[in-house]
Short mmCIF file of C-alpha atoms in Angstrom, two decimals:
data_model
loop_
_atom_site.label_atom_id
_atom_site.label_comp_id
_atom_site.label_asym_id
_atom_site.label_seq_id
_atom_site.Cartn_x
_atom_site.Cartn_y
_atom_site.Cartn_z
CA UNK A 1 47.76 -12.83 -43.80
CA UNK A 2 48.81 -9.25 -44.39
CA UNK A 3 51.36 -7.59 -42.07
CA UNK A 4 50.26 -4.05 -41.36
CA UNK A 5 52.05 -0.85 -40.26
CA UNK A 6 49.87 1.86 -38.90
CA UNK A 7 51.41 5.30 -38.76
CA UNK A 8 49.33 7.33 -36.31
CA UNK A 9 47.67 4.39 -34.68
CA UNK A 10 46.20 6.47 -31.72
CA UNK A 11 44.38 8.90 -33.99
CA UNK A 12 40.83 8.52 -35.31
CA UNK A 13 41.78 6.65 -38.44
CA UNK A 14 44.37 4.61 -36.64
CA UNK A 15 42.02 3.44 -33.87
CA UNK A 16 39.37 2.44 -36.42
CA UNK A 17 41.94 0.66 -38.48
CA UNK A 18 42.58 -1.50 -35.40
CA UNK A 19 38.91 -2.06 -34.95
CA UNK A 20 38.81 -3.57 -38.52
CA UNK A 21 41.97 -5.60 -37.91
CA UNK A 22 40.58 -6.87 -34.57
CA UNK A 23 37.42 -7.90 -36.50
CA UNK A 24 39.43 -9.88 -39.06
CA UNK A 25 42.31 -11.54 -37.03
CA UNK A 26 42.69 -14.29 -39.66
CA UNK A 27 43.47 -11.72 -42.38
CA UNK A 28 45.75 -9.30 -40.63
CA UNK A 29 48.68 -9.06 -38.24
CA UNK A 30 49.85 -5.78 -36.73
CA UNK A 31 53.55 -5.28 -37.40
CA UNK A 32 54.30 -1.67 -36.61
CA UNK A 33 52.37 0.97 -34.47
CA UNK A 34 53.41 4.64 -34.33
CA UNK A 35 52.00 7.64 -32.44
CA UNK A 36 53.20 11.11 -31.75
CA UNK A 37 52.15 11.86 -28.13
CA UNK A 38 49.62 9.47 -26.83
CA UNK A 39 52.02 7.10 -25.19
CA UNK A 40 49.60 5.39 -22.79
CA UNK A 41 47.07 4.50 -25.64
CA UNK A 42 49.96 3.39 -27.82
CA UNK A 43 51.05 1.02 -25.12
CA UNK A 44 47.59 -0.23 -24.65
CA UNK A 45 47.43 -1.00 -28.40
CA UNK A 46 50.79 -2.65 -28.36
CA UNK A 47 49.90 -4.94 -25.46
CA UNK A 48 46.83 -6.03 -27.26
CA UNK A 49 48.01 -6.40 -30.89
CA UNK A 50 51.59 -7.49 -30.15
CA UNK A 51 53.33 -5.66 -32.96
CA UNK A 52 57.09 -6.25 -33.69
CA UNK A 53 57.78 -2.61 -33.22
CA UNK A 54 56.33 0.60 -31.81
CA UNK A 55 57.60 4.17 -32.21
CA UNK A 56 56.58 7.36 -30.29
CA UNK A 57 57.29 10.38 -32.30
CA UNK A 58 57.78 12.69 -29.11
CA UNK A 59 61.28 11.54 -28.16
CA UNK A 60 60.71 12.91 -24.60
CA UNK A 61 58.12 10.11 -24.04
CA UNK A 62 60.66 7.28 -24.92
CA UNK A 63 61.39 6.26 -21.41
CA UNK A 64 57.81 6.15 -20.45
CA UNK A 65 56.79 4.02 -23.37
CA UNK A 66 59.82 1.61 -22.66
CA UNK A 67 58.67 1.33 -19.05
CA UNK A 68 55.09 0.58 -20.09
CA UNK A 69 56.12 -2.20 -22.34
CA UNK A 70 59.11 -3.52 -20.43
CA UNK A 71 57.38 -6.97 -19.92
CA UNK A 72 56.63 -7.18 -23.63
CA UNK A 73 58.71 -8.65 -26.38
CA UNK A 74 58.30 -5.48 -28.57
CA UNK A 75 60.99 -3.17 -29.98
CA UNK A 76 60.59 0.46 -28.84
CA UNK A 77 61.93 3.45 -30.82
CA UNK A 78 61.28 7.19 -30.74
CA UNK A 79 61.58 10.20 -33.05
CA UNK A 80 60.31 11.10 -36.48
CA UNK A 81 63.43 9.62 -38.15
CA UNK A 82 62.52 6.22 -36.53
CA UNK A 83 59.02 6.46 -38.00
CA UNK A 84 60.51 7.21 -41.39
CA UNK A 85 62.77 4.24 -41.21
CA UNK A 86 60.49 1.48 -39.67
CA UNK A 87 58.26 1.59 -42.74
CA UNK A 88 61.00 -0.04 -44.77
CA UNK A 89 60.93 -3.21 -42.66
CA UNK A 90 61.00 -6.32 -45.01
CA UNK A 91 58.08 -7.99 -43.14
CA UNK A 92 55.51 -5.12 -43.78
CA UNK A 93 52.98 -5.63 -46.64
CA UNK A 94 50.72 -2.58 -46.17
CA UNK A 95 51.47 0.87 -44.57
CA UNK A 96 48.41 2.78 -43.33
CA UNK A 97 49.36 6.37 -43.40
CA UNK A 98 47.05 7.79 -40.69
CA UNK A 99 49.48 10.55 -39.52
CA UNK A 100 48.05 14.12 -39.44
CA UNK A 101 49.55 16.76 -41.86
CA UNK A 102 52.95 17.32 -43.35
CA UNK A 103 54.55 14.78 -40.97
CA UNK A 104 53.30 11.94 -43.09
CA UNK A 105 55.16 12.86 -46.25
CA UNK A 106 58.65 11.47 -45.63
CA UNK A 107 57.38 8.23 -44.10
CA UNK A 108 55.23 7.65 -47.17
CA UNK A 109 57.98 8.40 -49.53
CA UNK A 110 60.19 5.78 -47.68
CA UNK A 111 57.42 3.26 -47.72
CA UNK A 112 56.91 3.79 -51.52
CA UNK A 113 60.62 3.32 -52.16
CA UNK A 114 60.55 0.03 -49.96
CA UNK A 115 57.76 -1.28 -52.35
CA UNK A 116 55.01 -1.24 -49.71
CA UNK A 117 51.35 -0.90 -50.63
CA UNK A 118 50.12 2.35 -49.31
CA UNK A 119 46.72 2.69 -47.69
CA UNK A 120 46.51 6.50 -47.89
CA UNK A 121 44.64 8.39 -45.21
CA UNK A 122 47.15 11.26 -44.94
CA UNK A 123 45.74 13.57 -47.69
CA UNK A 124 48.45 16.10 -47.04
CA UNK A 125 51.11 13.84 -48.71
CA UNK A 126 49.51 14.37 -52.08
CA UNK A 127 48.55 17.94 -51.36
CA UNK A 128 52.12 18.87 -50.49
CA UNK A 129 53.89 16.78 -53.16
CA UNK A 130 51.49 15.05 -55.49
CA UNK A 131 53.70 15.23 -58.57
CA UNK A 132 56.68 13.70 -56.67
CA UNK A 133 54.62 10.95 -55.06
CA UNK A 134 53.12 10.02 -58.48
CA UNK A 135 56.49 9.68 -60.13
CA UNK A 136 57.82 7.50 -57.23
CA UNK A 137 54.69 5.34 -57.35
CA UNK A 138 55.40 4.82 -61.08
CA UNK A 139 59.05 4.19 -60.52
CA UNK A 140 58.70 1.70 -57.68
CA UNK A 141 55.59 -0.08 -59.14
CA UNK A 142 53.54 0.18 -55.91
CA UNK A 143 49.80 0.70 -55.28
CA UNK A 144 48.11 3.58 -53.36
CA UNK A 145 44.77 2.57 -52.09
CA UNK A 146 42.66 5.56 -50.86
CA UNK A 147 41.26 5.45 -47.38
CA UNK A 148 39.34 8.92 -47.24
CA UNK A 149 35.74 8.01 -47.74
CA UNK A 150 35.43 10.38 -50.77
CA UNK A 151 38.44 8.99 -52.71
CA UNK A 152 37.66 5.37 -51.73
CA UNK A 153 34.08 6.13 -53.24
CA UNK A 154 35.67 7.47 -56.48
CA UNK A 155 38.06 4.50 -56.61
CA UNK A 156 35.13 2.04 -56.36
CA UNK A 157 33.21 3.81 -58.98
CA UNK A 158 36.26 3.56 -61.24
CA UNK A 159 36.77 -0.22 -60.75
CA UNK A 160 35.98 -1.92 -64.16
CA UNK A 161 36.04 1.45 -65.94
CA UNK A 162 39.64 1.67 -66.84
CA UNK A 163 39.10 2.35 -70.64
CA UNK A 164 36.15 4.81 -70.04
CA UNK A 165 37.15 8.44 -69.87
CA UNK A 166 36.07 10.37 -66.90
CA UNK A 167 34.17 13.61 -67.62
CA UNK A 168 33.77 14.82 -64.06
CA UNK A 169 34.33 13.83 -60.41
CA UNK A 170 31.70 14.86 -57.98
CA UNK A 171 33.28 15.23 -54.62
CA UNK A 172 30.70 15.36 -51.98
CA UNK A 173 31.06 17.36 -48.67
CA UNK A 174 28.89 17.40 -45.55
CA UNK A 175 29.18 21.20 -45.22
CA UNK A 176 30.38 20.86 -41.70
CA UNK A 177 28.91 22.52 -38.50
CA UNK A 178 28.50 25.91 -40.17
CA UNK A 179 26.70 25.02 -43.36
CA UNK A 180 24.24 27.81 -44.20
CA UNK A 181 25.87 30.38 -42.09
CA UNK A 182 27.04 33.73 -43.36
CA UNK A 183 30.46 35.37 -43.00
CA UNK A 184 29.50 37.65 -40.09
CA UNK A 185 28.37 34.69 -38.11
CA UNK A 186 31.73 32.80 -38.74
CA UNK A 187 33.71 35.78 -37.46
CA UNK A 188 32.72 34.93 -33.91
CA UNK A 189 32.70 31.05 -33.86
CA UNK A 190 34.81 29.21 -31.44
CA UNK A 191 36.88 26.12 -31.77
CA UNK A 192 34.49 24.18 -29.39
CA UNK A 193 31.73 24.99 -31.95
CA UNK A 194 33.89 24.04 -34.98
CA UNK A 195 34.80 20.65 -33.41
CA UNK A 196 31.15 19.57 -33.39
CA UNK A 197 30.89 17.82 -36.75
CA UNK A 198 27.45 16.70 -37.57
CA UNK A 199 28.21 13.37 -39.15
CA UNK A 200 31.79 12.07 -38.75
CA UNK A 201 34.04 11.26 -35.82
CA UNK A 202 37.48 12.72 -36.67
CA UNK A 203 40.42 14.11 -35.07
CA UNK A 204 40.61 17.85 -34.04
CA UNK A 205 42.71 19.06 -37.02
CA UNK A 206 40.66 17.35 -39.68
CA UNK A 207 37.42 18.51 -38.02
CA UNK A 208 38.45 22.15 -38.18
CA UNK A 209 39.48 21.70 -41.78
CA UNK A 210 36.06 20.33 -42.34
CA UNK A 211 34.35 23.21 -40.81
CA UNK A 212 36.47 25.69 -42.91
CA UNK A 213 36.16 23.47 -46.03
CA UNK A 214 39.88 23.40 -46.33
CA UNK A 215 39.51 19.68 -45.92
CA UNK A 216 37.41 19.63 -49.15
CA UNK A 217 39.97 21.60 -50.93
CA UNK A 218 42.69 19.27 -49.91
CA UNK A 219 40.60 16.33 -51.08
CA UNK A 220 40.13 18.02 -54.40
CA UNK A 221 43.99 18.36 -54.76
CA UNK A 222 44.28 14.77 -53.69
CA UNK A 223 41.72 13.57 -56.29
CA UNK A 224 43.67 15.41 -59.02
CA UNK A 225 46.73 13.28 -58.31
CA UNK A 226 45.05 10.00 -57.48
CA UNK A 227 42.82 9.86 -60.57
CA UNK A 228 44.77 11.88 -63.07
CA UNK A 229 42.02 14.54 -63.77
CA UNK A 230 42.28 18.30 -64.26
CA UNK A 231 41.07 20.84 -61.56
CA UNK A 232 38.13 21.82 -63.86
CA UNK A 233 36.94 18.16 -63.77
CA UNK A 234 36.51 18.23 -59.99
CA UNK A 235 33.29 19.50 -58.73
CA UNK A 236 32.43 19.86 -54.91
CA UNK A 237 28.79 19.27 -53.93
CA UNK A 238 27.51 19.80 -50.32
CA UNK A 239 25.57 16.74 -49.22
CA UNK A 240 24.53 17.19 -45.69
CA UNK A 241 23.48 13.52 -45.03
CA UNK A 242 27.06 12.19 -45.91
CA UNK A 243 25.59 9.06 -47.54
CA UNK A 244 26.71 9.47 -51.12
CA UNK A 245 30.48 9.52 -50.53
CA UNK A 246 31.26 10.74 -53.99
CA UNK A 247 30.41 10.18 -57.77
CA UNK A 248 31.90 9.83 -61.06
CA UNK A 249 30.44 11.19 -64.38
CA UNK A 250 31.54 9.46 -67.46
CA UNK A 251 31.64 10.98 -71.04
CA UNK A 252 28.36 9.22 -71.99
CA UNK A 253 26.57 11.23 -69.27
CA UNK A 254 26.09 8.30 -66.83
CA UNK A 255 26.89 8.93 -63.22
CA UNK A 256 28.11 6.18 -60.80
CA UNK A 257 27.78 6.90 -57.06
CA UNK A 258 29.08 4.94 -53.95
CA UNK A 259 26.68 4.91 -50.92
CA UNK A 260 27.11 3.82 -47.36
CA UNK A 261 26.58 4.83 -43.79
CA UNK A 262 29.04 7.49 -42.61
CA UNK A 263 31.47 5.09 -40.96
CA UNK A 264 35.25 5.21 -41.69
CA UNK A 265 35.62 1.52 -40.95
CA UNK A 266 34.09 0.82 -44.50
CA UNK A 267 36.62 2.63 -46.66
CA UNK A 268 39.49 1.34 -44.30
CA UNK A 269 38.33 -2.27 -44.65
CA UNK A 270 38.02 -1.89 -48.45
CA UNK A 271 41.58 -0.59 -48.76
CA UNK A 272 43.01 -3.41 -46.58
CA UNK A 273 41.10 -6.20 -48.33
CA UNK A 274 41.03 -4.88 -51.95
CA UNK A 275 40.20 -6.23 -54.42
CA UNK A 276 37.97 -8.56 -52.14
CA UNK A 277 34.83 -7.41 -50.26
CA UNK A 278 34.78 -9.35 -47.06
CA UNK A 279 31.89 -9.39 -44.52
CA UNK A 280 31.64 -6.84 -41.83
CA UNK A 281 29.29 -6.19 -38.95
CA UNK A 282 29.17 -2.43 -39.85
CA UNK A 283 25.48 -1.14 -39.86
CA UNK A 284 23.80 -1.23 -43.29
CA UNK A 285 22.40 1.78 -45.05
CA UNK A 286 18.66 2.15 -44.29
CA UNK A 287 16.88 4.16 -46.83
CA UNK A 288 13.92 4.40 -44.49
CA UNK A 289 16.19 6.59 -42.39
CA UNK A 290 18.02 8.32 -45.11
CA UNK A 291 15.09 8.93 -47.44
CA UNK A 292 15.96 12.48 -48.16
CA UNK A 293 19.29 12.90 -49.92
CA UNK A 294 20.01 16.57 -50.89
CA UNK A 295 22.78 18.35 -52.76
CA UNK A 296 23.77 22.06 -53.01
CA UNK A 297 26.62 24.21 -54.29
CA UNK A 298 29.19 25.25 -51.72
CA UNK A 299 29.36 28.81 -50.63
CA UNK A 300 33.04 29.73 -51.69
CA UNK A 301 32.41 33.40 -50.81
CA UNK A 302 31.94 32.54 -47.17
CA UNK A 303 34.09 29.52 -47.00
CA UNK A 304 37.11 31.09 -48.65
CA UNK A 305 39.37 28.17 -47.90
CA UNK A 306 37.90 26.06 -50.58
CA UNK A 307 38.57 28.83 -53.17
CA UNK A 308 42.19 29.20 -51.87
CA UNK A 309 42.74 25.45 -52.30
CA UNK A 310 41.46 25.60 -55.93
CA UNK A 311 43.70 28.55 -56.54
CA UNK A 312 46.73 26.69 -55.36
CA UNK A 313 45.75 23.52 -57.26
CA UNK A 314 45.40 25.49 -60.56
CA UNK A 315 48.70 27.28 -60.03
CA UNK A 316 50.46 23.88 -59.11
CA UNK A 317 54.28 23.79 -58.25
CA UNK A 318 54.88 24.34 -54.51
CA UNK A 319 51.73 26.48 -54.08
CA UNK A 320 49.73 23.55 -52.53
CA UNK A 321 52.61 22.86 -50.18
CA UNK A 322 52.57 26.56 -48.97
CA UNK A 323 48.70 26.35 -48.55
CA UNK A 324 49.10 23.29 -46.30
CA UNK A 325 51.98 24.90 -44.31
CA UNK A 326 50.06 28.10 -43.56
CA UNK A 327 46.90 26.12 -42.84
CA UNK A 328 48.52 23.90 -40.31
CA UNK A 329 49.87 26.97 -38.35
CA UNK A 330 46.40 28.66 -38.43
CA UNK A 331 44.51 25.52 -37.37
CA UNK A 332 46.81 25.21 -34.33
CA UNK A 333 46.27 28.83 -33.46
CA UNK A 334 42.49 28.61 -33.76
CA UNK A 335 42.42 25.46 -31.61
CA UNK A 336 44.10 27.65 -28.89
CA UNK A 337 41.63 30.40 -29.38
CA UNK A 338 44.40 32.74 -30.67
CA UNK A 339 42.90 33.64 -34.02
CA UNK A 340 39.34 33.95 -35.38
CA UNK A 341 37.82 31.45 -37.67
CA UNK A 342 37.63 33.88 -40.57
CA UNK A 343 41.10 35.47 -40.00
CA UNK A 344 42.76 32.00 -40.78
CA UNK A 345 41.86 32.50 -44.41
CA UNK A 346 43.37 36.06 -44.39
CA UNK A 347 46.74 34.73 -43.11
CA UNK A 348 46.76 31.74 -45.38
CA UNK A 349 46.05 33.88 -48.44
CA UNK A 350 48.88 36.44 -47.50
CA UNK A 351 51.36 33.64 -46.95
CA UNK A 352 50.52 32.21 -50.43
CA UNK A 353 51.28 35.58 -51.99
CA UNK A 354 54.58 35.93 -50.19
CA UNK A 355 56.34 32.59 -50.40
CA UNK A 356 58.65 32.04 -53.41
CA UNK A 357 56.91 30.22 -56.18
CA UNK A 358 58.61 27.12 -57.65
CA UNK A 359 57.16 25.59 -60.81
CA UNK A 360 58.84 22.12 -60.63
CA UNK A 361 59.87 21.58 -56.97
CA UNK A 362 62.20 18.90 -55.90
CA UNK A 363 61.82 17.07 -52.46
CA UNK A 364 64.27 19.56 -51.09
CA UNK A 365 62.22 22.39 -52.44
CA UNK A 366 58.97 21.15 -50.83
CA UNK A 367 60.83 20.81 -47.43
CA UNK A 368 62.04 24.44 -48.02
CA UNK A 369 58.69 25.68 -49.05
CA UNK A 370 56.95 24.04 -46.01
CA UNK A 371 59.47 25.86 -43.82
CA UNK A 372 59.14 29.10 -45.56
CA UNK A 373 55.32 28.88 -45.46
CA UNK A 374 55.26 28.20 -41.80
CA UNK A 375 57.57 31.04 -40.99
CA UNK A 376 55.71 33.70 -42.94
CA UNK A 377 52.39 32.30 -41.67
CA UNK A 378 53.58 32.84 -38.14
CA UNK A 379 54.85 36.31 -39.08
CA UNK A 380 51.58 37.35 -40.63
CA UNK A 381 49.67 35.88 -37.64
CA UNK A 382 51.83 37.94 -35.23
CA UNK A 383 51.31 41.08 -37.33
CA UNK A 384 47.56 40.52 -37.30
CA UNK A 385 47.45 40.13 -33.58
CA UNK A 386 49.46 43.35 -33.11
CA UNK A 387 47.00 45.21 -35.39
CA UNK A 388 44.09 43.90 -33.33
CA UNK A 389 45.75 44.79 -30.15
CA UNK A 390 46.39 48.27 -31.30
CA UNK A 391 42.83 48.68 -32.48
CA UNK A 392 41.55 47.57 -29.26
CA UNK A 393 43.79 49.96 -27.30
CA UNK A 394 42.76 52.80 -29.54
CA UNK A 395 39.07 52.06 -29.22
CA UNK A 396 39.40 51.89 -25.39
CA UNK A 397 41.24 55.32 -25.32
CA UNK A 398 38.50 56.81 -27.50
CA UNK A 399 35.86 55.49 -25.19
CA UNK A 400 37.62 56.76 -22.15
CA UNK A 401 38.01 60.33 -23.66
CA UNK A 402 34.34 60.17 -24.59
CA UNK A 403 33.36 59.32 -21.08
CA UNK A 404 35.28 62.26 -19.74
CA UNK A 405 33.22 64.66 -21.81
#
């Protein structure tokens, strides 16, 4: 019986992790659940799975959560510091890091220092501070088991291949809802359109990242740290069917691939039960349905975020941290219809150019770089909005003068 802590239990990965646990009650016990805002869903999960502790990140919702769980013997806490602290609880065996974005970094660091096995779904942890995380993993002798379908696939392909050098990692991407579209089309797409992913059911932030291909850039950076390869050894392939989750090419030319239906419960279960493979009721891959598997090169000219991610990965230091900070600000703005889809890349690129570069950052440097990246991204965003407004006013005046003859 493994005691599980789920950071971000109300999100897409968190809820699917609970489905896996619910299907295997003899194997898993829920020890801790955390969420940021969804207090009612968190309370429902707590009443069903009876964890020892729950934490709501938004401190203003503490009283509401306490009231919802007043009849339960469950400890209730609030705030980001509480989330970072509960992962150190001695009874926890595995911490599933399913929080979104930079917020997952400090809890993951604390969990590593507490000797917990990490089931990593928060890719931003390695994007922001991959070098630091790897050093801590080595120091505290803990395991990081990837939950992302692509990294789980690579991990599975590498099982039993410890002494065989990897020539290349082939990281597959669905291409998102705008695959095949040109730059002009992308200028006018809306958040509602970008949120319609063709294959996967994910949270809003990850879905937008997938549409812009920033998510694949993040996954490339994550793969570098997880598997100890160079950026030049990571190749992205667009695979619209999302059946081949990724591949590994070895030095003899052979390629191993991991296939399965596009269902996140498969990599989640593998991470929780590794090294065992236990039975599941998840649908099997039917090659009669998926008889046409295709692959193509990504369009980096149109989807600039992928190129920016590779640029940050090649530069190293705090560059990926800045990339992530600017992207989080831009995705939040795009979801509010405050910026265009293509302008996100413009702001991210300018932010990367302006933030101070640090070759070998410490944790304090990463924290400062994240803050500086967010500040500059907001400034660049406001400057862009001002220019657009001035242009619209100028164009309106020109049209009015033309109408006067």
